[in-house]
mmCIF file of N, CA, C and O in Angstrom:
data_model
loop_
_atom_site.group_PDB
_atom_site.id
_atom_site.type_symbol
_atom_site.label_atom_id
_atom_site.label_comp_id
_atom_site.label_asym_id
_atom_site.label_seq_id
_atom_site.Cartn_x
_atom_site.Cartn_y
_atom_site.Cartn_z
ATOM 1 N N UNK E 5 -9.835 8.528 12.153
ATOM 2 C CA UNK E 5 -9.685 8.563 13.591
ATOM 3 C C UNK E 5 -8.203 8.668 13.926
ATOM 4 O O UNK E 5 -7.420 7.834 13.519
ATOM 5 N N UNK E 6 -7.853 9.689 14.664
ATOM 6 C CA UNK E 6 -6.453 9.937 14.960
ATOM 7 C C UNK E 6 -5.998 9.328 16.276
ATOM 8 O O UNK E 6 -4.800 9.242 16.532
ATOM 9 N N UNK E 7 -6.940 8.932 17.128
ATOM 10 C CA UNK E 7 -6.562 8.329 18.403
ATOM 11 C C UNK E 7 -7.604 7.303 18.810
ATOM 12 O O UNK E 7 -8.711 7.292 18.277
ATOM 13 N N UNK E 8 -7.237 6.457 19.745
ATOM 14 C CA UNK E 8 -8.182 5.490 20.254
ATOM 15 C C UNK E 8 -9.219 6.184 21.122
ATOM 16 O O UNK E 8 -9.025 7.308 21.576
ATOM 17 N N UNK E 9 -10.290 5.496 21.378
ATOM 18 C CA UNK E 9 -11.398 6.011 22.168
ATOM 19 C C UNK E 9 -10.956 6.323 23.595
ATOM 20 O O UNK E 9 -10.210 5.556 24.197
ATOM 21 N N UNK E 10 -11.418 7.451 24.113
ATOM 22 C CA UNK E 10 -11.146 7.830 25.502
ATOM 23 C C UNK E 10 -12.467 8.090 26.211
ATOM 24 O O UNK E 10 -13.509 8.272 25.556
ATOM 25 N N UNK E 11 -12.432 8.102 27.537
ATOM 26 C CA UNK E 11 -13.653 8.396 28.302
ATOM 27 C C UNK E 11 -14.188 9.778 27.956
ATOM 28 O O UNK E 11 -15.390 9.995 27.906
ATOM 29 N N UNK E 12 -13.292 10.719 27.719
ATOM 30 C CA UNK E 12 -13.724 12.074 27.385
ATOM 31 C C UNK E 12 -14.464 12.109 26.043
ATOM 32 O O UNK E 12 -15.456 12.812 25.883
ATOM 33 N N UNK E 13 -13.992 11.335 25.077
ATOM 34 C CA UNK E 13 -14.628 11.294 23.758
ATOM 35 C C UNK E 13 -16.039 10.713 23.834
ATOM 36 O O UNK E 13 -16.922 11.117 23.088
ATOM 37 N N UNK E 14 -16.251 9.757 24.744
ATOM 38 C CA UNK E 14 -17.549 9.098 24.852
ATOM 39 C C UNK E 14 -18.630 10.078 25.301
ATOM 40 O O UNK E 14 -19.796 9.894 24.992
ATOM 41 N N UNK E 15 -18.250 11.143 25.975
ATOM 42 C CA UNK E 15 -19.227 12.118 26.479
ATOM 43 C C UNK E 15 -19.895 12.923 25.366
ATOM 44 O O UNK E 15 -20.900 13.584 25.597
ATOM 45 N N UNK E 16 -19.369 12.860 24.174
ATOM 46 C CA UNK E 16 -19.933 13.562 23.023
ATOM 47 C C UNK E 16 -21.123 12.747 22.494
ATOM 48 O O UNK E 16 -20.994 11.550 22.229
ATOM 49 N N UNK E 17 -22.296 13.385 22.349
ATOM 50 C CA UNK E 17 -23.515 12.667 21.983
ATOM 51 C C UNK E 17 -23.381 11.849 20.701
ATOM 52 O O UNK E 17 -23.710 10.657 20.697
ATOM 53 N N UNK E 18 -22.906 12.426 19.591
ATOM 54 C CA UNK E 18 -22.788 11.615 18.367
ATOM 55 C C UNK E 18 -21.840 10.419 18.532
ATOM 56 O O UNK E 18 -22.109 9.335 18.006
ATOM 57 N N UNK E 19 -20.760 10.603 19.281
ATOM 58 C CA UNK E 19 -19.837 9.499 19.525
ATOM 59 C C UNK E 19 -20.511 8.427 20.367
ATOM 60 O O UNK E 19 -20.384 7.232 20.089
ATOM 61 N N UNK E 20 -21.266 8.847 21.369
ATOM 62 C CA UNK E 20 -21.977 7.915 22.244
ATOM 63 C C UNK E 20 -22.966 7.089 21.430
ATOM 64 O O UNK E 20 -23.043 5.868 21.575
ATOM 65 N N UNK E 21 -23.722 7.751 20.561
ATOM 66 C CA UNK E 21 -24.688 7.051 19.712
ATOM 67 C C UNK E 21 -23.966 6.043 18.811
ATOM 68 O O UNK E 21 -24.417 4.899 18.668
ATOM 69 N N UNK E 22 -22.863 6.436 18.221
ATOM 70 C CA UNK E 22 -22.110 5.535 17.340
ATOM 71 C C UNK E 22 -21.589 4.319 18.110
ATOM 72 O O UNK E 22 -21.606 3.192 17.593
ATOM 73 N N UNK E 23 -21.147 4.531 19.345
ATOM 74 C CA UNK E 23 -20.658 3.416 20.154
ATOM 75 C C UNK E 23 -21.793 2.454 20.476
ATOM 76 O O UNK E 23 -21.644 1.239 20.348
ATOM 77 N N UNK E 24 -22.933 2.993 20.888
ATOM 78 C CA UNK E 24 -24.084 2.133 21.202
ATOM 79 C C UNK E 24 -24.509 1.363 19.956
ATOM 80 O O UNK E 24 -24.745 0.155 20.014
ATOM 81 N N UNK E 25 -24.583 2.033 18.821
ATOM 82 C CA UNK E 25 -24.942 1.377 17.567
ATOM 83 C C UNK E 25 -23.979 0.216 17.276
ATOM 84 O O UNK E 25 -24.398 -0.893 16.955
ATOM 85 N N UNK E 26 -22.687 0.470 17.423
ATOM 86 C CA UNK E 26 -21.672 -0.549 17.131
ATOM 87 C C UNK E 26 -21.731 -1.718 18.106
ATOM 88 O O UNK E 26 -21.663 -2.882 17.689
ATOM 89 N N UNK E 27 -21.862 -1.431 19.391
ATOM 90 C CA UNK E 27 -21.913 -2.492 20.393
ATOM 91 C C UNK E 27 -23.143 -3.369 20.178
ATOM 92 O O UNK E 27 -23.066 -4.598 20.224
ATOM 93 N N UNK E 28 -24.281 -2.734 19.928
ATOM 94 C CA UNK E 28 -25.513 -3.496 19.704
ATOM 95 C C UNK E 28 -25.390 -4.349 18.449
ATOM 96 O O UNK E 28 -25.728 -5.535 18.461
ATOM 97 N N UNK E 29 -24.897 -3.769 17.366
ATOM 98 C CA UNK E 29 -24.743 -4.522 16.121
ATOM 99 C C UNK E 29 -23.809 -5.715 16.310
ATOM 100 O O UNK E 29 -24.042 -6.785 15.743
ATOM 101 N N UNK E 30 -22.783 -5.542 17.111
ATOM 102 C CA UNK E 30 -21.788 -6.593 17.318
ATOM 103 C C UNK E 30 -22.282 -7.695 18.253
ATOM 104 O O UNK E 30 -21.871 -8.846 18.133
ATOM 105 N N UNK E 31 -23.173 -7.339 19.195
ATOM 106 C CA UNK E 31 -23.563 -8.289 20.238
ATOM 107 C C UNK E 31 -24.971 -8.851 20.109
ATOM 108 O O UNK E 31 -25.318 -9.786 20.838
ATOM 109 N N UNK E 32 -25.793 -8.348 19.211
ATOM 110 C CA UNK E 32 -27.203 -8.725 19.226
ATOM 111 C C UNK E 32 -27.486 -10.174 18.804
ATOM 112 O O UNK E 32 -28.584 -10.660 19.005
ATOM 113 N N UNK E 33 -26.503 -10.874 18.267
ATOM 114 C CA UNK E 33 -26.697 -12.277 17.894
ATOM 115 C C UNK E 33 -26.209 -13.248 18.975
ATOM 116 O O UNK E 33 -26.272 -14.462 18.791
ATOM 117 N N UNK E 34 -25.719 -12.730 20.090
ATOM 118 C CA UNK E 34 -25.258 -13.578 21.187
ATOM 119 C C UNK E 34 -26.477 -14.272 21.818
ATOM 120 O O UNK E 34 -27.493 -13.618 22.072
ATOM 121 N N UNK E 35 -26.378 -15.577 22.067
ATOM 122 C CA UNK E 35 -27.502 -16.265 22.701
ATOM 123 C C UNK E 35 -27.915 -15.566 23.996
ATOM 124 O O UNK E 35 -27.083 -15.123 24.772
ATOM 125 N N UNK E 36 -29.195 -15.466 24.211
ATOM 126 C CA UNK E 36 -29.719 -14.752 25.374
ATOM 127 C C UNK E 36 -30.038 -13.321 25.007
ATOM 128 O O UNK E 36 -31.168 -12.864 25.181
ATOM 129 N N UNK E 37 -29.060 -12.612 24.494
ATOM 130 C CA UNK E 37 -29.281 -11.242 24.035
ATOM 131 C C UNK E 37 -30.169 -11.266 22.796
ATOM 132 O O UNK E 37 -31.010 -10.389 22.603
ATOM 133 N N UNK E 38 -29.991 -12.288 21.993
ATOM 134 C CA UNK E 38 -30.766 -12.450 20.762
ATOM 135 C C UNK E 38 -32.270 -12.501 21.035
ATOM 136 O O UNK E 38 -33.077 -12.127 20.196
ATOM 137 N N UNK E 39 -32.639 -12.942 22.237
ATOM 138 C CA UNK E 39 -34.051 -13.030 22.609
ATOM 139 C C UNK E 39 -34.675 -11.668 22.910
ATOM 140 O O UNK E 39 -35.892 -11.516 22.862
ATOM 141 N N UNK E 40 -33.839 -10.688 23.221
ATOM 142 C CA UNK E 40 -34.336 -9.345 23.541
ATOM 143 C C UNK E 40 -34.631 -8.560 22.268
ATOM 144 O O UNK E 40 -33.874 -8.653 21.299
ATOM 145 N N UNK E 41 -35.691 -7.751 22.282
ATOM 146 C CA UNK E 41 -35.886 -6.834 21.151
ATOM 147 C C UNK E 41 -34.675 -5.892 21.053
ATOM 148 O O UNK E 41 -34.126 -5.469 22.080
ATOM 149 N N UNK E 42 -34.272 -5.574 19.846
ATOM 150 C CA UNK E 42 -33.079 -4.742 19.642
ATOM 151 C C UNK E 42 -33.208 -3.396 20.337
ATOM 152 O O UNK E 42 -32.244 -2.887 20.904
ATOM 153 N N UNK E 43 -34.400 -2.811 20.311
ATOM 154 C CA UNK E 43 -34.583 -1.511 20.972
ATOM 155 C C UNK E 43 -34.340 -1.606 22.471
ATOM 156 O O UNK E 43 -33.769 -0.692 23.065
ATOM 157 N N UNK E 44 -34.768 -2.683 23.087
ATOM 158 C CA UNK E 44 -34.527 -2.875 24.516
ATOM 159 C C UNK E 44 -33.040 -3.092 24.782
ATOM 160 O O UNK E 44 -32.479 -2.510 25.718
ATOM 161 N N UNK E 45 -32.389 -3.909 23.962
ATOM 162 C CA UNK E 45 -30.963 -4.160 24.138
ATOM 163 C C UNK E 45 -30.157 -2.867 23.977
ATOM 164 O O UNK E 45 -29.244 -2.596 24.748
ATOM 165 N N UNK E 46 -30.509 -2.039 23.003
ATOM 166 C CA UNK E 46 -29.771 -0.783 22.815
ATOM 167 C C UNK E 46 -29.997 0.162 23.996
ATOM 168 O O UNK E 46 -29.090 0.892 24.395
ATOM 169 N N UNK E 47 -31.181 0.126 24.598
ATOM 170 C CA UNK E 47 -31.424 0.940 25.795
ATOM 171 C C UNK E 47 -30.563 0.444 26.956
ATOM 172 O O UNK E 47 -29.959 1.248 27.675
ATOM 173 N N UNK E 48 -30.494 -0.864 27.142
ATOM 174 C CA UNK E 48 -29.680 -1.434 28.223
ATOM 175 C C UNK E 48 -28.212 -1.060 28.035
ATOM 176 O O UNK E 48 -27.544 -0.638 28.986
ATOM 177 N N UNK E 49 -27.709 -1.186 26.809
ATOM 178 C CA UNK E 49 -26.321 -0.811 26.516
ATOM 179 C C UNK E 49 -26.113 0.670 26.811
ATOM 180 O O UNK E 49 -25.124 1.061 27.453
ATOM 181 N N UNK E 50 -27.045 1.507 26.388
ATOM 182 C CA UNK E 50 -26.949 2.953 26.629
ATOM 183 C C UNK E 50 -26.907 3.260 28.115
ATOM 184 O O UNK E 50 -26.073 4.047 28.581
ATOM 185 N N UNK E 51 -27.815 2.658 28.862
ATOM 186 C CA UNK E 51 -27.905 2.912 30.293
ATOM 187 C C UNK E 51 -26.631 2.468 31.019
ATOM 188 O O UNK E 51 -26.090 3.208 31.852
ATOM 189 N N UNK E 52 -26.142 1.275 30.689
ATOM 190 C CA UNK E 52 -24.913 0.791 31.314
ATOM 191 C C UNK E 52 -23.716 1.672 30.980
ATOM 192 O O UNK E 52 -22.904 1.995 31.855
ATOM 193 N N UNK E 53 -23.617 2.078 29.717
ATOM 194 C CA UNK E 53 -22.500 2.930 29.320
ATOM 195 C C UNK E 53 -22.592 4.304 29.974
ATOM 196 O O UNK E 53 -21.578 4.862 30.415
ATOM 197 N N UNK E 54 -23.790 4.857 30.073
ATOM 198 C CA UNK E 54 -23.965 6.143 30.764
ATOM 199 C C UNK E 54 -23.527 6.041 32.223
ATOM 200 O O UNK E 54 -22.850 6.929 32.748
ATOM 201 N N UNK E 55 -23.925 4.956 32.872
ATOM 202 C CA UNK E 55 -23.529 4.756 34.266
ATOM 203 C C UNK E 55 -22.005 4.646 34.378
ATOM 204 O O UNK E 55 -21.395 5.278 35.250
ATOM 205 N N UNK E 56 -21.391 3.857 33.494
ATOM 206 C CA UNK E 56 -19.933 3.693 33.529
ATOM 207 C C UNK E 56 -19.193 5.011 33.294
ATOM 208 O O UNK E 56 -18.205 5.298 33.974
ATOM 209 N N UNK E 57 -19.669 5.796 32.348
ATOM 210 C CA UNK E 57 -19.034 7.089 32.064
ATOM 211 C C UNK E 57 -19.102 7.990 33.294
ATOM 212 O O UNK E 57 -18.123 8.654 33.643
ATOM 213 N N UNK E 58 -20.239 7.985 33.970
ATOM 214 C CA UNK E 58 -20.376 8.825 35.158
ATOM 215 C C UNK E 58 -19.585 8.294 36.348
ATOM 216 O O UNK E 58 -19.049 9.076 37.134
ATOM 217 N N UNK E 59 -19.491 6.977 36.483
ATOM 218 C CA UNK E 59 -18.645 6.408 37.539
ATOM 219 C C UNK E 59 -17.198 6.799 37.288
ATOM 220 O O UNK E 59 -16.486 7.244 38.194
ATOM 221 N N UNK E 60 -16.754 6.661 36.040
ATOM 222 C CA UNK E 60 -15.371 6.982 35.703
ATOM 223 C C UNK E 60 -15.078 8.468 35.956
ATOM 224 O O UNK E 60 -14.007 8.822 36.424
ATOM 225 N N UNK E 61 -16.042 9.332 35.672
ATOM 226 C CA UNK E 61 -15.850 10.773 35.847
ATOM 227 C C UNK E 61 -15.997 11.204 37.305
ATOM 228 O O UNK E 61 -15.713 12.357 37.647
ATOM 229 N N UNK E 62 -16.471 10.288 38.151
ATOM 230 C CA UNK E 62 -16.678 10.630 39.553
ATOM 231 C C UNK E 62 -17.950 11.419 39.803
ATOM 232 O O UNK E 62 -18.102 12.064 40.832
ATOM 233 N N UNK E 63 -18.886 11.370 38.854
ATOM 234 C CA UNK E 63 -20.120 12.142 38.968
ATOM 235 C C UNK E 63 -21.356 11.269 39.165
ATOM 236 O O UNK E 63 -22.471 11.781 39.191
ATOM 237 N N UNK E 64 -21.161 9.959 39.310
ATOM 238 C CA UNK E 64 -22.302 9.059 39.456
ATOM 239 C C UNK E 64 -23.006 9.315 40.780
ATOM 240 O O UNK E 64 -22.382 9.394 41.833
ATOM 241 N N UNK E 65 -24.349 9.455 40.691
ATOM 242 C CA UNK E 65 -25.186 9.540 41.879
ATOM 243 C C UNK E 65 -26.429 8.714 41.617
ATOM 244 O O UNK E 65 -27.010 8.777 40.531
ATOM 245 N N UNK E 66 -26.847 7.935 42.613
ATOM 246 C CA UNK E 66 -28.016 7.069 42.433
ATOM 247 C C UNK E 66 -29.243 7.860 42.046
ATOM 248 O O UNK E 66 -30.068 7.387 41.273
ATOM 249 N N UNK E 67 -29.385 9.059 42.553
ATOM 250 C CA UNK E 67 -30.548 9.879 42.234
ATOM 251 C C UNK E 67 -30.608 10.208 40.742
ATOM 252 O O UNK E 67 -31.679 10.380 40.179
ATOM 253 N N UNK E 68 -29.461 10.260 40.092
ATOM 254 C CA UNK E 68 -29.394 10.605 38.670
ATOM 255 C C UNK E 68 -29.713 9.443 37.735
ATOM 256 O O UNK E 68 -29.758 9.635 36.515
ATOM 257 N N UNK E 69 -29.935 8.248 38.263
ATOM 258 C CA UNK E 69 -30.233 7.096 37.408
ATOM 259 C C UNK E 69 -31.466 7.368 36.550
ATOM 260 O O UNK E 69 -31.540 6.945 35.396
ATOM 261 N N UNK E 70 -32.410 8.116 37.077
ATOM 262 C CA UNK E 70 -33.595 8.506 36.299
ATOM 263 C C UNK E 70 -33.183 9.318 35.065
ATOM 264 O O UNK E 70 -33.678 9.079 33.959
ATOM 265 N N UNK E 71 -32.280 10.262 35.250
ATOM 266 C CA UNK E 71 -31.786 11.073 34.124
ATOM 267 C C UNK E 71 -30.997 10.196 33.152
ATOM 268 O O UNK E 71 -31.100 10.354 31.939
ATOM 269 N N UNK E 72 -30.215 9.258 33.685
ATOM 270 C CA UNK E 72 -29.481 8.339 32.819
ATOM 271 C C UNK E 72 -30.458 7.543 31.956
ATOM 272 O O UNK E 72 -30.206 7.307 30.769
ATOM 273 N N UNK E 73 -31.568 7.128 32.554
ATOM 274 C CA UNK E 73 -32.570 6.348 31.807
ATOM 275 C C UNK E 73 -33.189 7.181 30.686
ATOM 276 O O UNK E 73 -33.360 6.696 29.564
ATOM 277 N N UNK E 74 -33.525 8.428 30.981
ATOM 278 C CA UNK E 74 -34.091 9.301 29.940
ATOM 279 C C UNK E 74 -33.080 9.519 28.820
ATOM 280 O O UNK E 74 -33.417 9.430 27.632
ATOM 281 N N UNK E 75 -31.840 9.802 29.189
ATOM 282 C CA UNK E 75 -30.795 9.967 28.170
ATOM 283 C C UNK E 75 -30.570 8.668 27.409
ATOM 284 O O UNK E 75 -30.329 8.682 26.201
ATOM 285 N N UNK E 76 -30.657 7.543 28.123
ATOM 286 C CA UNK E 76 -30.509 6.237 27.477
ATOM 287 C C UNK E 76 -31.569 6.004 26.415
ATOM 288 O O UNK E 76 -31.296 5.449 25.349
ATOM 289 N N UNK E 77 -32.791 6.449 26.699
ATOM 290 C CA UNK E 77 -33.876 6.338 25.707
ATOM 291 C C UNK E 77 -33.547 7.172 24.479
ATOM 292 O O UNK E 77 -33.702 6.706 23.340
ATOM 293 N N UNK E 78 -33.070 8.389 24.684
ATOM 294 C CA UNK E 78 -32.743 9.266 23.542
ATOM 295 C C UNK E 78 -31.583 8.703 22.724
ATOM 296 O O UNK E 78 -31.620 8.717 21.492
ATOM 297 N N UNK E 79 -30.573 8.205 23.403
ATOM 298 C CA UNK E 79 -29.417 7.621 22.710
ATOM 299 C C UNK E 79 -29.832 6.360 21.961
ATOM 300 O O UNK E 79 -29.475 6.167 20.796
ATOM 301 N N UNK E 80 -30.616 5.515 22.620
ATOM 302 C CA UNK E 80 -31.097 4.282 22.004
ATOM 303 C C UNK E 80 -31.934 4.581 20.764
ATOM 304 O O UNK E 80 -31.762 3.946 19.718
ATOM 305 N N UNK E 81 -32.824 5.544 20.874
ATOM 306 C CA UNK E 81 -33.665 5.918 19.728
ATOM 307 C C UNK E 81 -32.809 6.417 18.567
ATOM 308 O O UNK E 81 -33.078 6.092 17.401
ATOM 309 N N UNK E 82 -31.789 7.183 18.868
ATOM 310 C CA UNK E 82 -30.901 7.682 17.812
ATOM 311 C C UNK E 82 -30.130 6.537 17.163
ATOM 312 O O UNK E 82 -30.014 6.475 15.935
ATOM 313 N N UNK E 83 -29.602 5.632 17.975
ATOM 314 C CA UNK E 83 -28.855 4.490 17.433
ATOM 315 C C UNK E 83 -29.772 3.591 16.605
ATOM 316 O O UNK E 83 -29.379 3.098 15.541
ATOM 317 N N UNK E 84 -30.991 3.384 17.072
ATOM 318 C CA UNK E 84 -31.944 2.568 16.326
ATOM 319 C C UNK E 84 -32.355 3.253 15.024
ATOM 320 O O UNK E 84 -32.611 2.576 14.031
ATOM 321 N N UNK E 85 -32.396 4.570 15.045
ATOM 322 C CA UNK E 85 -32.698 5.311 13.808
ATOM 323 C C UNK E 85 -31.636 5.092 12.757
ATOM 324 O O UNK E 85 -31.947 4.952 11.564
ATOM 325 N N UNK E 86 -30.382 5.022 13.169
ATOM 326 C CA UNK E 86 -29.294 4.718 12.237
ATOM 327 C C UNK E 86 -29.494 3.329 11.648
ATOM 328 O O UNK E 86 -29.373 3.119 10.438
ATOM 329 N N UNK E 87 -29.817 2.373 12.520
ATOM 330 C CA UNK E 87 -30.008 0.988 12.060
ATOM 331 C C UNK E 87 -31.192 0.916 11.091
ATOM 332 O O UNK E 87 -31.112 0.246 10.055
ATOM 333 N N UNK E 88 -32.276 1.607 11.417
ATOM 334 C CA UNK E 88 -33.460 1.601 10.540
ATOM 335 C C UNK E 88 -33.139 2.223 9.186
ATOM 336 O O UNK E 88 -33.562 1.734 8.154
ATOM 337 N N UNK E 89 -32.371 3.320 9.193
ATOM 338 C CA UNK E 89 -31.998 3.981 7.941
ATOM 339 C C UNK E 89 -31.120 3.059 7.088
ATOM 340 O O UNK E 89 -31.265 3.004 5.858
ATOM 341 N N UNK E 90 -30.210 2.337 7.735
ATOM 342 C CA UNK E 90 -29.342 1.407 7.002
ATOM 343 C C UNK E 90 -30.145 0.264 6.396
ATOM 344 O O UNK E 90 -29.837 -0.200 5.296
ATOM 345 N N UNK E 91 -31.156 -0.212 7.078
ATOM 346 C CA UNK E 91 -31.987 -1.306 6.554
ATOM 347 C C UNK E 91 -32.773 -0.853 5.329
ATOM 348 O O UNK E 91 -32.937 -1.593 4.379
ATOM 349 N N UNK E 92 -33.269 0.387 5.344
ATOM 350 C CA UNK E 92 -34.060 0.901 4.216
ATOM 351 C C UNK E 92 -33.214 1.083 2.958
ATOM 352 O O UNK E 92 -33.690 0.928 1.858
ATOM 353 N N UNK E 93 -31.931 1.449 3.152
ATOM 354 C CA UNK E 93 -31.036 1.645 2.004
ATOM 355 C C UNK E 93 -30.664 0.321 1.347
ATOM 356 O O UNK E 93 -30.501 0.250 0.154
ATOM 357 N N UNK E 94 -30.444 -0.710 2.174
ATOM 358 C CA UNK E 94 -29.919 -1.978 1.674
ATOM 359 C C UNK E 94 -31.004 -2.841 1.187
ATOM 360 O O UNK E 94 -31.026 -3.604 0.314
#
């Protein structure tokens, strides 16, 4: 990695998935969050990050929250797939 994370870099799908995977892995043992299924927590992280990226870019619209949710499901599923693959190897 040649530079720190930027808002522009987060817009890249593989980078977004890696960030969600990392945030979930780092936070899933926090009390309260620990009670949530990991798939639900990764969806929440995805949805919040998608909203933040769009707010920062000036493109956030309430009507688009539905699209953010669909994208959040796809990102969450991809991040969970990484976690599942890592569990099978280890």
